[in-house]
PDB file of C-alpha atoms in Angstrom:
ATOM      1  CA  MET A   1      -2.385   4.871  10.575  1.00 95.00           C
ATOM      2  CA  ARG A   2       0.020   5.741   8.038  1.00 95.00           C
ATOM      3  CA  ILE A   3       0.341   2.674   6.028  1.00 97.00           C
ATOM      4  CA  ALA A   4       2.507   1.135   3.169  1.00 97.00           C
ATOM      5  CA  ILE A   5       1.748  -1.408   0.861  1.00 97.00           C
ATOM      6  CA  ALA A   6       4.585  -3.281  -1.384  1.00 96.00           C
ATOM      7  CA  GLY A   7       5.598  -5.726  -2.742  1.00 93.00           C
ATOM      8  CA  LYS A   8       5.976  -7.202  -6.300  1.00 88.00           C
ATOM      9  CA  GLY A   9       4.931  -5.574  -9.622  1.00 86.00           C
ATOM     10  CA  GLY A  10       1.791  -7.729 -10.526  1.00 89.00           C
ATOM     11  CA  THR A  11       1.422  -8.999  -6.954  1.00 92.00           C
ATOM     12  CA  GLY A  12      -1.940  -6.640  -6.710  1.00 94.00           C
ATOM     13  CA  LYS A  13      -0.650  -4.971  -4.339  1.00 96.00           C
ATOM     14  CA  THR A  14      -2.639  -1.819  -5.627  1.00 96.00           C
ATOM     15  CA  THR A  15      -5.475  -3.700  -6.245  1.00 97.00           C
ATOM     16  CA  ILE A  16      -5.319  -4.458  -2.608  1.00 98.00           C
ATOM     17  CA  ALA A  17      -4.021  -0.286  -1.658  1.00 98.00           C
ATOM     18  CA  GLY A  18      -7.024   1.493  -3.235  1.00 98.00           C
ATOM     19  CA  THR A  19      -9.207  -0.549  -1.414  1.00 98.00           C
ATOM     20  CA  LEU A  20      -7.844  -0.212   1.393  1.00 98.00           C
ATOM     21  CA  ALA A  21      -8.079   3.465   1.041  1.00 98.00           C
ATOM     22  CA  ARG A  22     -11.538   2.896  -0.419  1.00 98.00           C
ATOM     23  CA  ALA A  23     -13.080   0.401   2.723  1.00 98.00           C
ATOM     24  CA  LEU A  24     -11.283   2.806   5.302  1.00 98.00           C
ATOM     25  CA  ALA A  25     -12.707   6.353   3.671  1.00 98.00           C
ATOM     26  CA  ARG A  26     -15.662   4.483   4.446  1.00 97.00           C
ATOM     27  CA  THR A  27     -15.480   4.641   7.865  1.00 95.00           C
ATOM     28  CA  GLY A  28     -15.524   8.293   7.938  1.00 93.00           C
ATOM     29  CA  ARG A  29     -12.130   8.965   8.071  1.00 94.00           C
ATOM     30  CA  GLU A  30     -10.066  11.648   6.120  1.00 96.00           C
ATOM     31  CA  VAL A  31      -7.692   9.583   3.610  1.00 97.00           C
ATOM     32  CA  LEU A  32      -4.902  10.370   1.530  1.00 97.00           C
ATOM     33  CA  ALA A  33      -3.149   8.268  -0.842  1.00 97.00           C
ATOM     34  CA  ILE A  34       0.254   8.148  -2.440  1.00 96.00           C
ATOM     35  CA  ASP A  35       1.154   6.930  -5.240  1.00 95.00           C
ATOM     36  CA  ALA A  36       4.452   6.028  -5.473  1.00 93.00           C
ATOM     37  CA  ASN A  37       4.776   3.564  -8.638  1.00 92.00           C
ATOM     38  CA  THR A  38       7.014   4.113 -11.426  1.00 88.00           C
ATOM     39  CA  ASN A  39       3.777   2.958 -13.695  1.00 88.00           C
ATOM     40  CA  PRO A  40       1.396   4.292 -11.331  1.00 90.00           C
ATOM     41  CA  ASN A  41      -2.641   3.235 -11.765  1.00 92.00           C
ATOM     42  CA  LEU A  42      -3.703   3.576  -8.278  1.00 96.00           C
ATOM     43  CA  ALA A  43      -6.440   5.715  -9.878  1.00 97.00           C
ATOM     44  CA  SER A  44      -8.490   3.402 -11.372  1.00 96.00           C
ATOM     45  CA  VAL A  45      -8.674   1.176  -8.816  1.00 97.00           C
ATOM     46  CA  LEU A  46      -9.696   4.001  -6.400  1.00 98.00           C
ATOM     47  CA  GLY A  47     -12.498   4.782  -9.304  1.00 97.00           C
ATOM     48  CA  ILE A  48     -10.936   7.595 -10.365  1.00 97.00           C
ATOM     49  CA  PRO A  49     -11.905   7.991 -14.197  1.00 94.00           C
ATOM     50  CA  PRO A  50      -9.077   7.982 -16.354  1.00 91.00           C
ATOM     51  CA  ALA A  51      -9.106  11.748 -17.944  1.00 92.00           C
ATOM     52  CA  SER A  52      -8.584  13.076 -14.532  1.00 93.00           C
ATOM     53  CA  ALA A  53      -6.269  10.767 -13.580  1.00 92.00           C
ATOM     54  CA  ASN A  54      -4.201  11.701 -16.752  1.00 90.00           C
ATOM     55  CA  ALA A  55      -3.906  15.084 -15.616  1.00 90.00           C
ATOM     56  CA  ILE A  56      -2.619  15.004 -12.335  1.00 92.00           C
ATOM     57  CA  VAL A  57       0.359  16.278 -11.592  1.00 91.00           C
ATOM     58  CA  GLY A  58       3.644  14.305  -9.964  1.00 91.00           C
ATOM     59  CA  LEU A  59       4.702  15.363  -7.160  1.00 89.00           C
ATOM     60  CA  PRO A  60       8.659  16.699  -7.902  1.00 81.00           C
ATOM     61  CA  ARG A  61      11.122  14.124  -7.070  1.00 71.00           C
ATOM     62  CA  ASN A  62      13.347  16.755  -5.352  1.00 69.00           C
ATOM     63  CA  LEU A  63      11.050  17.581  -2.410  1.00 68.00           C
ATOM     64  CA  MET A  64      12.613  15.405  -0.347  1.00 64.00           C
ATOM     65  CA  GLN A  65      16.192  16.989   1.848  1.00 66.00           C
ATOM     66  CA  ARG A  66      18.812  14.597   2.559  1.00 68.00           C
ATOM     67  CA  THR A  67      20.903  15.849   4.993  1.00 73.00           C
ATOM     68  CA  THR A  68      24.658  13.788   5.625  1.00 78.00           C
ATOM     69  CA  HIS A  69      26.322  14.366   8.703  1.00 81.00           C
ATOM     70  CA  GLU A  70      29.528  15.080  10.526  1.00 83.00           C
ATOM     71  CA  ASP A  71      28.976  11.264  11.479  1.00 83.00           C
ATOM     72  CA  GLY A  72      28.319  10.199   8.037  1.00 79.00           C
ATOM     73  CA  THR A  73      24.215   9.101   9.095  1.00 77.00           C
ATOM     74  CA  THR A  74      21.982  10.652   6.927  1.00 71.00           C
ATOM     75  CA  THR A  75      18.211  12.264   7.725  1.00 68.00           C
ATOM     76  CA  THR A  76      16.472  12.461   5.245  1.00 65.00           C
ATOM     77  CA  LYS A  77      13.146  14.869   5.550  1.00 65.00           C
ATOM     78  CA  PHE A  78       9.949  16.530   3.228  1.00 63.00           C
ATOM     79  CA  GLY A  79      11.357  20.346   2.558  1.00 64.00           C
ATOM     80  CA  ALA A  80       7.782  21.727   1.849  1.00 72.00           C
ATOM     81  CA  ASP A  81       3.828  21.770   4.269  1.00 81.00           C
ATOM     82  CA  PRO A  82       3.080  18.596   3.723  1.00 82.00           C
ATOM     83  CA  GLU A  83      -0.934  20.303   4.052  1.00 88.00           C
ATOM     84  CA  ALA A  84       0.654  22.660   0.893  1.00 89.00           C
ATOM     85  CA  LEU A  85       1.873  19.170  -1.193  1.00 89.00           C
ATOM     86  CA  ILE A  86      -1.578  17.885  -0.935  1.00 91.00           C
ATOM     87  CA  ARG A  87      -4.266  21.211  -1.265  1.00 92.00           C
ATOM     88  CA  GLU A  88      -1.853  21.743  -3.864  1.00 91.00           C
ATOM     89  CA  TYR A  89      -0.935  18.180  -6.100  1.00 93.00           C
ATOM     90  CA  ALA A  90      -3.692  15.404  -4.642  1.00 95.00           C
ATOM     91  CA  ILE A  91      -7.351  15.458  -6.361  1.00 96.00           C
ATOM     92  CA  ARG A  92     -10.079  14.394  -4.676  1.00 96.00           C
ATOM     93  CA  GLY A  93     -12.352  11.036  -5.636  1.00 97.00           C
ATOM     94  CA  PRO A  94     -14.930   8.804  -4.931  1.00 98.00           C
ATOM     95  CA  ASP A  95     -15.507   8.661  -0.550  1.00 98.00           C
ATOM     96  CA  ASP A  96     -13.449  11.852  -1.127  1.00 97.00           C
ATOM     97  CA  VAL A  97     -10.341   9.703  -1.200  1.00 98.00           C
ATOM     98  CA  GLN A  98      -7.440  12.173  -1.932  1.00 97.00           C
ATOM     99  CA  LEU A  99      -4.737  11.084  -3.771  1.00 97.00           C
ATOM    100  CA  MET A 100      -1.320  11.945  -5.112  1.00 96.00           C
ATOM    101  CA  VAL A 101       1.061  11.084  -7.528  1.00 95.00           C
ATOM    102  CA  MET A 102       4.870  10.657  -6.914  1.00 90.00           C
ATOM    103  CA  GLY A 103       7.191  12.244  -9.507  1.00 76.00           C
ATOM    104  CA  ARG A 104       7.372  10.447 -12.902  1.00 64.00           C
ATOM    105  CA  VAL A 105      10.674  10.375 -14.870  1.00 52.00           C
ATOM    106  CA  GLY A 106      10.196  13.205 -17.722  1.00 49.00           C
ATOM    107  CA  HIS A 107       9.145  11.465 -21.127  1.00 44.00           C
ATOM    108  CA  GLY A 108      10.619  12.273 -23.843  1.00 38.00           C
ATOM    109  CA  GLY A 109       6.884  13.478 -25.185  1.00 37.00           C
ATOM    110  CA  ALA A 110       3.358  11.543 -27.370  1.00 38.00           C
ATOM    111  CA  GLY A 111       3.321   8.251 -26.529  1.00 37.00           C
TER     112      GLY A 111
ATOM    113  CA  MET B   1     -21.078  18.204   5.241  1.00 46.00           C
ATOM    114  CA  VAL B   2     -18.921  18.213   8.353  1.00 48.00           C
ATOM    115  CA  ALA B   3     -15.268  18.680   7.418  1.00 50.00           C
ATOM    116  CA  ARG B   4     -13.386  15.162   7.698  1.00 58.00           C
ATOM    117  CA  ALA B   5     -10.158  16.252  10.343  1.00 57.00           C
ATOM    118  CA  GLU B   6      -6.571  16.202   9.191  1.00 63.00           C
ATOM    119  CA  SER B   7      -5.378  15.177  12.074  1.00 69.00           C
ATOM    120  CA  ASP B   8      -7.544  11.596  11.991  1.00 82.00           C
ATOM    121  CA  ARG B   9      -6.643  11.225   8.240  1.00 92.00           C
ATOM    122  CA  HIS B  10      -5.301   7.292   7.345  1.00 96.00           C
ATOM    123  CA  VAL B  11      -2.404   7.713   4.402  1.00 96.00           C
ATOM    124  CA  VAL B  12      -2.019   5.074   2.431  1.00 97.00           C
ATOM    125  CA  VAL B  13       1.014   4.916  -0.196  1.00 96.00           C
ATOM    126  CA  ASP B  14       1.201   2.243  -2.842  1.00 96.00           C
ATOM    127  CA  MET B  15       4.793   1.268  -3.405  1.00 94.00           C
ATOM    128  CA  GLU B  16       7.625  -0.480  -5.423  1.00 92.00           C
ATOM    129  CA  ALA B  17       9.319  -3.816  -2.941  1.00 91.00           C
ATOM    130  CA  ALA B  18      12.541  -1.223  -3.766  1.00 89.00           C
ATOM    131  CA  LEU B  19      11.145   0.424  -1.080  1.00 89.00           C
ATOM    132  CA  GLU B  20      12.538   3.332  -2.749  1.00 84.00           C
ATOM    133  CA  HIS B  21      10.634   5.651  -1.160  1.00 82.00           C
ATOM    134  CA  LEU B  22      11.313   4.845   2.423  1.00 84.00           C
ATOM    135  CA  SER B  23      14.858   6.014   3.970  1.00 79.00           C
ATOM    136  CA  ARG B  24      16.175   5.729   7.185  1.00 73.00           C
ATOM    137  CA  GLY B  25      14.794   9.344   7.813  1.00 74.00           C
ATOM    138  CA  THR B  26      10.810   8.295   6.218  1.00 80.00           C
ATOM    139  CA  GLY B  27      10.968   4.870   7.621  1.00 84.00           C
ATOM    140  CA  ARG B  28       9.759   5.377  10.957  1.00 83.00           C
ATOM    141  CA  HIS B  29       6.858   7.854  10.048  1.00 86.00           C
ATOM    142  CA  VAL B  30       5.269   4.342   8.880  1.00 93.00           C
ATOM    143  CA  SER B  31       2.850   3.032  11.025  1.00 94.00           C
ATOM    144  CA  ARG B  32       2.655   0.035   9.250  1.00 97.00           C
ATOM    145  CA  LEU B  33       4.142  -1.704   6.207  1.00 97.00           C
ATOM    146  CA  VAL B  34       2.239  -4.555   4.614  1.00 98.00           C
ATOM    147  CA  ALA B  35       4.007  -7.048   2.082  1.00 98.00           C
ATOM    148  CA  VAL B  36       1.997  -9.013  -0.185  1.00 98.00           C
ATOM    149  CA  LEU B  37       2.321 -11.924  -1.521  1.00 97.00           C
ATOM    150  CA  GLU B  38       0.992 -14.760  -4.048  1.00 97.00           C
ATOM    151  CA  PRO B  39       1.330 -18.203  -3.430  1.00 96.00           C
ATOM    152  CA  TYR B  40       4.869 -18.695  -5.607  1.00 94.00           C
ATOM    153  CA  TYR B  41       8.387 -18.981  -5.050  1.00 94.00           C
ATOM    154  CA  ARG B  42       9.284 -15.699  -6.107  1.00 95.00           C
ATOM    155  CA  SER B  43       6.523 -13.487  -4.742  1.00 96.00           C
ATOM    156  CA  MET B  44       7.576 -14.658  -1.362  1.00 97.00           C
ATOM    157  CA  GLU B  45      11.156 -14.355  -1.591  1.00 97.00           C
ATOM    158  CA  THR B  46      10.563 -10.425  -2.431  1.00 96.00           C
ATOM    159  CA  ALA B  47       8.000 -10.515   0.382  1.00 97.00           C
ATOM    160  CA  ARG B  48      10.770 -11.509   2.604  1.00 97.00           C
ATOM    161  CA  ASN B  49      13.774  -9.562   1.306  1.00 97.00           C
ATOM    162  CA  VAL B  50      10.099  -6.493   1.392  1.00 97.00           C
ATOM    163  CA  VAL B  51      10.500  -7.328   5.505  1.00 97.00           C
ATOM    164  CA  ALA B  52      13.441  -7.277   5.811  1.00 97.00           C
ATOM    165  CA  LEU B  53      14.203  -4.245   4.243  1.00 95.00           C
ATOM    166  CA  ALA B  54      11.742  -2.143   5.489  1.00 96.00           C
ATOM    167  CA  THR B  55      12.573  -3.423   9.628  1.00 95.00           C
ATOM    168  CA  GLU B  56      15.854  -2.154   9.135  1.00 94.00           C
ATOM    169  CA  LEU B  57      14.245   1.360   8.066  1.00 93.00           C
ATOM    170  CA  GLY B  58      13.093   1.510  11.406  1.00 92.00           C
ATOM    171  CA  VAL B  59       9.538   1.133  10.145  1.00 95.00           C
ATOM    172  CA  PRO B  60       7.267  -0.011  13.465  1.00 94.00           C
ATOM    173  CA  ASP B  61       5.335  -2.502  12.238  1.00 97.00           C
ATOM    174  CA  VAL B  62       5.533  -4.878   9.625  1.00 97.00           C
ATOM    175  CA  VAL B  63       3.688  -7.456   8.128  1.00 98.00           C
ATOM    176  CA  VAL B  64       1.945 -10.131   5.473  1.00 98.00           C
ATOM    177  CA  VAL B  65      -0.999 -10.761   3.372  1.00 98.00           C
ATOM    178  CA  ALA B  66      -1.587 -13.512   0.871  1.00 98.00           C
ATOM    179  CA  ASN B  67      -3.260 -12.702  -2.260  1.00 98.00           C
ATOM    180  CA  LYS B  68      -5.092 -14.704  -4.944  1.00 97.00           C
ATOM    181  CA  VAL B  69      -5.292 -17.774  -2.388  1.00 97.00           C
ATOM    182  CA  ARG B  70      -6.548 -20.167  -4.338  1.00 97.00           C
ATOM    183  CA  ASP B  71      -6.884 -23.336  -1.834  1.00 96.00           C
ATOM    184  CA  ALA B  72      -5.057 -25.435   0.784  1.00 96.00           C
ATOM    185  CA  ALA B  73      -2.643 -26.131  -1.318  1.00 96.00           C
ATOM    186  CA  ASP B  74      -1.642 -22.250  -1.522  1.00 97.00           C
ATOM    187  CA  ARG B  75      -2.355 -21.496   2.393  1.00 96.00           C
ATOM    188  CA  GLU B  76      -0.184 -24.307   3.239  1.00 95.00           C
ATOM    189  CA  ALA B  77       2.765 -22.882   1.532  1.00 96.00           C
ATOM    190  CA  ILE B  78       2.194 -19.646   2.807  1.00 97.00           C
ATOM    191  CA  THR B  79       2.087 -20.320   6.197  1.00 96.00           C
ATOM    192  CA  GLU B  80       5.107 -22.665   5.896  1.00 96.00           C
ATOM    193  CA  PHE B  81       7.157 -19.621   4.320  1.00 97.00           C
ATOM    194  CA  CYS B  82       6.354 -17.246   6.696  1.00 97.00           C
ATOM    195  CA  ARG B  83       6.834 -19.373  10.038  1.00 96.00           C
ATOM    196  CA  THR B  84       9.944 -20.637   8.330  1.00 97.00           C
ATOM    197  CA  HIS B  85      11.382 -16.936   8.341  1.00 97.00           C
ATOM    198  CA  ALA B  86       9.134 -15.129  10.760  1.00 96.00           C
ATOM    199  CA  MET B  87       7.708 -13.068   8.627  1.00 97.00           C
ATOM    200  CA  ARG B  88       3.879 -12.258  10.537  1.00 97.00           C
ATOM    201  CA  LEU B  89       0.837 -13.145   8.641  1.00 97.00           C
ATOM    202  CA  VAL B  90      -2.023 -10.669   9.340  1.00 97.00           C
ATOM    203  CA  GLY B  91      -4.233 -11.062   6.382  1.00 97.00           C
ATOM    204  CA  GLU B  92      -5.247 -13.408   3.515  1.00 97.00           C
ATOM    205  CA  VAL B  93      -7.434 -12.111   0.177  1.00 97.00           C
ATOM    206  CA  PRO B  94      -8.889 -15.039  -1.693  1.00 97.00           C
ATOM    207  CA  TYR B  95      -8.012 -15.522  -5.861  1.00 96.00           C
ATOM    208  CA  ASP B  96     -11.255 -13.649  -7.403  1.00 96.00           C
ATOM    209  CA  GLY B  97     -11.957 -14.315 -11.469  1.00 94.00           C
ATOM    210  CA  GLN B  98     -14.372 -11.524 -10.940  1.00 93.00           C
ATOM    211  CA  LEU B  99     -11.209  -8.781 -10.809  1.00 93.00           C
ATOM    212  CA  ALA B 100      -9.803  -9.708 -13.463  1.00 86.00           C
ATOM    213  CA  ASP B 101     -12.875  -8.372 -15.729  1.00 88.00           C
ATOM    214  CA  VAL B 102     -13.268  -5.470 -13.880  1.00 92.00           C
ATOM    215  CA  GLU B 103      -9.522  -4.282 -13.761  1.00 85.00           C
ATOM    216  CA  ARG B 104      -9.573  -4.870 -17.861  1.00 85.00           C
ATOM    217  CA  SER B 105     -12.264  -2.151 -17.855  1.00 88.00           C
ATOM    218  CA  GLY B 106     -10.467   0.378 -15.389  1.00 89.00           C
ATOM    219  CA  ARG B 107     -13.272   0.745 -12.895  1.00 94.00           C
ATOM    220  CA  ALA B 108     -12.306   0.629  -9.315  1.00 97.00           C
ATOM    221  CA  PRO B 109     -13.046  -3.261  -7.454  1.00 97.00           C
ATOM    222  CA  ILE B 110     -15.009  -1.404  -4.546  1.00 98.00           C
ATOM    223  CA  ASP B 111     -18.106  -0.162  -7.460  1.00 97.00           C
ATOM    224  CA  ALA B 112     -17.577  -2.760  -9.803  1.00 97.00           C
ATOM    225  CA  ALA B 113     -17.419  -6.061  -8.470  1.00 97.00           C
ATOM    226  CA  ALA B 114     -18.545  -4.818  -4.940  1.00 96.00           C
ATOM    227  CA  GLY B 115     -19.623  -8.595  -2.563  1.00 96.00           C
ATOM    228  CA  SER B 116     -16.567 -10.432  -4.292  1.00 97.00           C
ATOM    229  CA  PRO B 117     -14.966 -12.687  -2.028  1.00 97.00           C
ATOM    230  CA  ALA B 118     -11.344 -10.382  -2.320  1.00 98.00           C
ATOM    231  CA  VAL B 119     -13.031  -7.461  -2.125  1.00 98.00           C
ATOM    232  CA  VAL B 120     -15.043  -8.829   0.864  1.00 98.00           C
ATOM    233  CA  ALA B 121     -11.532  -9.970   2.517  1.00 98.00           C
ATOM    234  CA  ILE B 122      -9.626  -6.621   1.894  1.00 98.00           C
ATOM    235  CA  GLU B 123     -12.880  -4.434   3.188  1.00 98.00           C
ATOM    236  CA  ALA B 124     -12.177  -6.874   5.958  1.00 97.00           C
ATOM    237  CA  LEU B 125      -9.018  -6.372   6.673  1.00 97.00           C
ATOM    238  CA  ALA B 126      -9.454  -2.614   7.180  1.00 97.00           C
ATOM    239  CA  GLY B 127     -10.483  -2.468  10.775  1.00 96.00           C
ATOM    240  CA  PRO B 128      -7.469  -5.030  11.575  1.00 96.00           C
ATOM    241  CA  LEU B 129      -4.586  -2.728   9.091  1.00 97.00           C
ATOM    242  CA  GLY B 130      -6.261   1.165   9.564  1.00 96.00           C
ATOM    243  CA  SER B 131      -6.310   0.159  13.636  1.00 95.00           C
ATOM    244  CA  ASP B 132      -3.293   0.992  15.907  1.00 90.00           C
ATOM    245  CA  ALA B 133      -3.645  -1.817  17.823  1.00 92.00           C
ATOM    246  CA  PRO B 134      -1.390  -5.057  17.304  1.00 91.00           C
ATOM    247  CA  MET B 135      -2.466  -7.872  14.401  1.00 93.00           C
ATOM    248  CA  ALA B 136      -2.884 -10.994  15.078  1.00 91.00           C
ATOM    249  CA  MET B 137      -1.309 -13.678  12.938  1.00 89.00           C
ATOM    250  CA  THR B 138      -3.789 -15.842  10.790  1.00 83.00           C
ATOM    251  CA  ARG B 139      -4.289 -19.469  11.862  1.00 66.00           C
ATOM    252  CA  LEU B 140      -4.382 -22.275   9.485  1.00 52.00           C
ATOM    253  CA  VAL B 141      -7.080 -24.063  10.117  1.00 47.00           C
ATOM    254  CA  GLY B 142      -7.714 -27.130  11.722  1.00 39.00           C
ATOM    255  CA  ALA B 143      -3.838 -26.637  12.399  1.00 41.00           C
ATOM    256  CA  THR B 144      -2.046 -27.566  15.911  1.00 39.00           C
TER     257      THR B 144
END
């Protein structure tokens, strides 16, 4: 299943998403968690230590290719092989959950 | 160690209410979208918008899970709102004071608060959420 967890910030959706990912992994299935938040913090709910989490490279934001058709509709698809992206960008955490983070807006410098 | 099959993989995406990463093209690639809400009006309204938008974007199964539910009054408010707006409430996670401490420390609730009420509730939802079978809507205890 491909499950999206969505909601207003502060509702606890990240707690639910991360705990759900760990629980699903414990059923023996491979689990890929994707953090699509502007301020990513799914890593800590997954139990990935801060040092590893801070080293995660976000997926480039220009991955999606949008094509506009003659009738004005658009379709969007990945411009890259998903398995290759996972091999390059995902890190593994407890219960073997893999985590990818959607790319952040560039930061101005050390904060 | 037996490698887990990629074809059996679950994907869990944590996204904001604006569903920024979904479009008409990608909405159909999501099997199920869970709108999370808390028992207060603005949170429930946001969830209502999430449900409408996800449905419009072609997500085949759009459901709601209530979080931080404290008591019967919370449950009543959520159930009534979901009934009014035809939102499919499929689960409830209780308010759990243990989580605040754990999250302040940056640890995973499933590790540092194993067995606490919210963690147990989320673990119980994993089976139904991860199954491709349609989910049953929750009912108020004692409701007619």
